[in-house]
CSV table of C-alpha atoms and ligand atoms in Angstrom, one decimal:
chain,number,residue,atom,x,y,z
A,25,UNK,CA,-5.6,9.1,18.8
A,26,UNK,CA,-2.2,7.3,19.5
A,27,UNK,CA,-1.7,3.7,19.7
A,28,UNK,CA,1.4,1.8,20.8
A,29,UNK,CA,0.6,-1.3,19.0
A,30,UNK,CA,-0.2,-2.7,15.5
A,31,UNK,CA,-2.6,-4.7,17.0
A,32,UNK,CA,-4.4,-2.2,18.9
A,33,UNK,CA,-4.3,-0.1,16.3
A,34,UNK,CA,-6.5,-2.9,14.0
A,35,UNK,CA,-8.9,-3.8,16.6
A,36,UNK,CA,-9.8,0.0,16.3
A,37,UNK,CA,-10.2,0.0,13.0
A,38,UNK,CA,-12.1,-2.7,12.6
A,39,UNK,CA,-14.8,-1.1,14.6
A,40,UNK,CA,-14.3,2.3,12.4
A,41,UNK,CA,-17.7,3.7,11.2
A,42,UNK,CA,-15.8,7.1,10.4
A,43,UNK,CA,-17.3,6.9,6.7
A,44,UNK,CA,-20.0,5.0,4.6
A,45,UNK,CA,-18.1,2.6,3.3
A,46,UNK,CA,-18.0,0.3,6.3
A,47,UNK,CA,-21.7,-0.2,5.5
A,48,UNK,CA,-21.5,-1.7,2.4
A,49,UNK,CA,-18.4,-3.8,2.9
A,50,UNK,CA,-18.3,-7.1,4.2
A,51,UNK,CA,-15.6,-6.4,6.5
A,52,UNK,CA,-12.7,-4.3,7.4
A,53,UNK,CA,-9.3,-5.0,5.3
A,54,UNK,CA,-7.0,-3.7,7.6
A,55,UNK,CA,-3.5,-4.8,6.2
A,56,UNK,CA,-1.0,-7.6,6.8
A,57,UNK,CA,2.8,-8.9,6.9
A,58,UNK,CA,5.4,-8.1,9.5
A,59,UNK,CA,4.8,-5.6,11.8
A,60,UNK,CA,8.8,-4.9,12.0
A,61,UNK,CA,9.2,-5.5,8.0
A,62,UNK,CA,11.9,-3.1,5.9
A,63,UNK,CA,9.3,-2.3,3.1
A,64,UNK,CA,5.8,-1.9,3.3
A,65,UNK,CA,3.3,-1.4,0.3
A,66,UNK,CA,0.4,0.6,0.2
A,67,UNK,CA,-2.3,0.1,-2.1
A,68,UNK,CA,-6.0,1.8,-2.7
A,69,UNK,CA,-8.7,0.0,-1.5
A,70,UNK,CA,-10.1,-4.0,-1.1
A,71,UNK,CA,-11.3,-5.7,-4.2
A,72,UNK,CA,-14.1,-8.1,-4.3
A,73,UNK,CA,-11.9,-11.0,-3.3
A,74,UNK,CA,-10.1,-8.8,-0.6
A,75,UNK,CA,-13.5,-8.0,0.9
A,76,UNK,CA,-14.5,-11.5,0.7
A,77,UNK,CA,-11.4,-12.7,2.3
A,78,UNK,CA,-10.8,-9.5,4.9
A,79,UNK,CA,-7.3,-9.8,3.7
A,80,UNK,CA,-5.1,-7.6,0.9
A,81,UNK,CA,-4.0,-8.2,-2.2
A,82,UNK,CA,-5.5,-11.6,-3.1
A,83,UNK,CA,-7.1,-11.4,-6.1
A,84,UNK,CA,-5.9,-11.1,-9.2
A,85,UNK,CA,-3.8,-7.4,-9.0
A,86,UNK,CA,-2.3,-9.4,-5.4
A,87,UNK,CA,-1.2,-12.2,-7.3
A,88,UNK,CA,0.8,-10.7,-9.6
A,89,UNK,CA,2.5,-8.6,-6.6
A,90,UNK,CA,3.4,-11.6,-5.2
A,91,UNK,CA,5.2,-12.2,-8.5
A,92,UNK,CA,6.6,-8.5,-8.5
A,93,UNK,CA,7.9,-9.7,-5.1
A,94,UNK,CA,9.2,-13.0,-5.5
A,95,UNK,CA,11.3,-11.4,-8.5
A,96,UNK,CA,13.5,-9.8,-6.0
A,97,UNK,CA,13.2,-12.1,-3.7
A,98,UNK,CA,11.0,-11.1,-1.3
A,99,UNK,CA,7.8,-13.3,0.0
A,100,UNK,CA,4.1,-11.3,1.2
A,101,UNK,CA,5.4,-12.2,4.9
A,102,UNK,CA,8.5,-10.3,4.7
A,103,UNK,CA,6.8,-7.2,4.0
A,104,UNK,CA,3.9,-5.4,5.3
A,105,UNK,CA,0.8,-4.8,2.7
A,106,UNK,CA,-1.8,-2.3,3.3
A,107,UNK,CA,-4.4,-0.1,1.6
A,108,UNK,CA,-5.4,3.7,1.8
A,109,UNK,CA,-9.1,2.7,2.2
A,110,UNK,CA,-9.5,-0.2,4.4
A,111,UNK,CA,-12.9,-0.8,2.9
A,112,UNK,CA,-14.3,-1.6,-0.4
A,113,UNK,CA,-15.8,0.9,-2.4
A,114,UNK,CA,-19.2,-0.8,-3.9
A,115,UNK,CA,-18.0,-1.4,-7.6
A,116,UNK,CA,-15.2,-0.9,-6.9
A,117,UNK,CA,-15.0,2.7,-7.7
A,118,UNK,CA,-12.2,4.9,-6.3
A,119,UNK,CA,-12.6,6.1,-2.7
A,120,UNK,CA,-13.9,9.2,-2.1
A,121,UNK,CA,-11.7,12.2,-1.4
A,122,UNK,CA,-14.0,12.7,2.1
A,123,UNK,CA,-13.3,8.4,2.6
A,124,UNK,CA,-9.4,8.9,2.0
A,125,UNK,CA,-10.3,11.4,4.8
A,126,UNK,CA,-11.5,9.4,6.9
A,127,UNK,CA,-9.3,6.3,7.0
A,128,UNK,CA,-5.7,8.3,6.4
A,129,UNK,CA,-5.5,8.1,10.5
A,130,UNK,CA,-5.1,4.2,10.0
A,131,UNK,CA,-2.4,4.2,7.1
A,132,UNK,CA,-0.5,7.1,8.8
A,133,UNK,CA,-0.3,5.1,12.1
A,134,UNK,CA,0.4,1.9,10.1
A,135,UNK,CA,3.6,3.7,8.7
A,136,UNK,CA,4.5,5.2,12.5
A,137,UNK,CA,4.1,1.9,14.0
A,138,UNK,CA,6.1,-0.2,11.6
A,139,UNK,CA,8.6,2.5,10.6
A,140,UNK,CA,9.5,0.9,7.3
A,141,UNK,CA,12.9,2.3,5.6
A,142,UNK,CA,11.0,2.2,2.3
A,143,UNK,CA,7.9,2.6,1.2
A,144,UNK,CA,5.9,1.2,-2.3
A,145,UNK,CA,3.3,3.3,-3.2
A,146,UNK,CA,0.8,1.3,-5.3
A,147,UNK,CA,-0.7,3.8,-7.9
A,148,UNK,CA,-1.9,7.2,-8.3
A,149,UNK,CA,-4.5,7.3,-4.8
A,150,UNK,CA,-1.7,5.8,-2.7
A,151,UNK,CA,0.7,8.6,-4.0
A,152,UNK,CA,-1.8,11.7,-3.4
A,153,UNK,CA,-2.8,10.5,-0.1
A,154,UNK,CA,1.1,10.1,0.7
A,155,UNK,CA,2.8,12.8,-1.1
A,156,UNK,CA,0.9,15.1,-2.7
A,157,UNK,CA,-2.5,15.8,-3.8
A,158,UNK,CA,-1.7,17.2,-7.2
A,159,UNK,CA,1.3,14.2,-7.7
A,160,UNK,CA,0.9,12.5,-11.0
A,161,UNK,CA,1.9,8.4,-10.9
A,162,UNK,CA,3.4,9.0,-14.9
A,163,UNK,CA,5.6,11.6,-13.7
A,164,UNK,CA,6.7,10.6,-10.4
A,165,UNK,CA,7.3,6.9,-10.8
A,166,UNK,CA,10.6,5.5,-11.1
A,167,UNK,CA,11.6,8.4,-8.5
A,168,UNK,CA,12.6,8.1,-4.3
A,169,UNK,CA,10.8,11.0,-2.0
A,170,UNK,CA,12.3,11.0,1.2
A,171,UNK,CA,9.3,12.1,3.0
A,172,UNK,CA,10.5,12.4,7.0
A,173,UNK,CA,12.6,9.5,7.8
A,174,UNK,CA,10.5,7.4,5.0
A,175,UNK,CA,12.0,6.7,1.6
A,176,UNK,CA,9.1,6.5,-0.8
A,177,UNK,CA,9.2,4.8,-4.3
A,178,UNK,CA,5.8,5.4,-6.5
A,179,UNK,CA,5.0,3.1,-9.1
A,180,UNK,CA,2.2,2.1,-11.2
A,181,UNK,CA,-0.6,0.0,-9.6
A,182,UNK,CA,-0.4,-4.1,-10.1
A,183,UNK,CA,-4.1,-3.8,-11.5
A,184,UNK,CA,-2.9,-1.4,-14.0
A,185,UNK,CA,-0.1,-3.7,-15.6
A,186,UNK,CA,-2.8,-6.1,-15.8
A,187,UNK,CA,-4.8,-3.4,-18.4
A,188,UNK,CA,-1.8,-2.7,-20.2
A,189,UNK,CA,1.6,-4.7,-20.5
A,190,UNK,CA,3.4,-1.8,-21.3
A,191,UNK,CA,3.8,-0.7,-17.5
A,192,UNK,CA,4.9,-4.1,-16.6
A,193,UNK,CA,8.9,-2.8,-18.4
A,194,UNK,CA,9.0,0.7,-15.6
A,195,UNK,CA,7.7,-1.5,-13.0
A,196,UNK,CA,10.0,-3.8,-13.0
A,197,UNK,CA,12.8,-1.1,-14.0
A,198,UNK,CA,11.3,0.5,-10.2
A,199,UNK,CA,11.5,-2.8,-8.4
A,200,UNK,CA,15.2,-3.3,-9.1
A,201,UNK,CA,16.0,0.4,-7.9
A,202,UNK,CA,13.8,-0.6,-4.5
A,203,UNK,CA,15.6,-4.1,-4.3
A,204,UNK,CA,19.2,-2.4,-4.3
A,205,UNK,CA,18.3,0.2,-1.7
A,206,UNK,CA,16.9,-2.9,0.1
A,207,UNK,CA,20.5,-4.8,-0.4
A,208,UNK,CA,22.3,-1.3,0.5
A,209,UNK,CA,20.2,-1.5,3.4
A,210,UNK,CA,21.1,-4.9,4.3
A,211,UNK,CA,24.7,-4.2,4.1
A,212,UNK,CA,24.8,-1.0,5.7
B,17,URA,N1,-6.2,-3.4,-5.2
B,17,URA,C1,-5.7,-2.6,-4.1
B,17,URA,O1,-5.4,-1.5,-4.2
B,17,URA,N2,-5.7,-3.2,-2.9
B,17,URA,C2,-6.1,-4.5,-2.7
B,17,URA,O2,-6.0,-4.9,-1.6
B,17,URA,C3,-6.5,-5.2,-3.9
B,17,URA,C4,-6.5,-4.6,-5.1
């Protein structure tokens, strides 16, 4: 399955029935920002307000990103924001390692078809799927993979800082590291 846009790429996915999930969602979250951003950020899976809205990050966890975001300068357009599961799990409860399955085909060609210098990777699902299964988000945070010609930054979820303000000090602490590389990138 190769596709040579972004666009083709989403009107695929929207007609995805690869897993169960589709069934109980309302609709397909596939992602949004610039398809030719520097930095894309890659998330877990719609929240009520995102499958309400059949966009990412709006609800509360989105709104503080934006925030995250703005602090080093950066709007939502600039960037590209996407999720590992493009559907919402009922209750919200983590997506299946069989659903990751599934839908990885969509976030892997995201990534190929945007080629983003560096990559934010929002939480612990977003780091197994992309790294490793057996990564852990305490120990890897704070820390650039290069994975092929990607730079990746893991860092704790927005939804977590909003369960406990004592992430909120590393996050920031690995926002500044991804807004110098962004500036070396700039001036290189
Ligand atoms: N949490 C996520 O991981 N993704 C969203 O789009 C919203 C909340």
């Amino acid at each position: 399955m190769e596709f040579k846009t972004l666009e083709e790429l989403k009107q695929h996915c929207l007609q995805c029935s690869a897993c169960d999930l589709r069934k109980s969602a309302t609709q397909v979250v596939f992602g949004e920002g610039n398809p030719n951003a520097t930095m894309m950020l890659i998330g877990e899976a719609p929240g009520a307000q995102e499958d309400k809205l059949g966009r990412p990050f709006v609800g509360p966890a989105g709104q503080l990103l934006d925030k995250i975001l703005a602090a080093i300068n950066l709007r939502r357009e600039e960037v590209y924001i996407a999720n590992i599961a493009k559907c919402r799990p009922p209750r919200n409860r983590l997506p299946r390692p069989a659903e990751v399955a599934a839908c990885r085909k969509y976030v892997e060609q995201q990534i190929e078809l945007i080629k983003p210098q560096i990559i934010v990777l929002l939480g612990a699902l977003a780091t197994k799927t992309l790294v490793h299964p057996d990564a852990r988000i305490t120990r890897m945070r704070g820390n650039w993979i290069k994975k092929e010609e990607y730079w990746m930054m893991p860092t704790f979820h927005p939804a977590a800082l909003l369960r406990d303000a004592s992430k909120k000090r590393p996050v920031w602490e690995d926002f500044k590291q991804i807004r110098d590389r962004l500036q070396a990138i700039d001036c290189g």
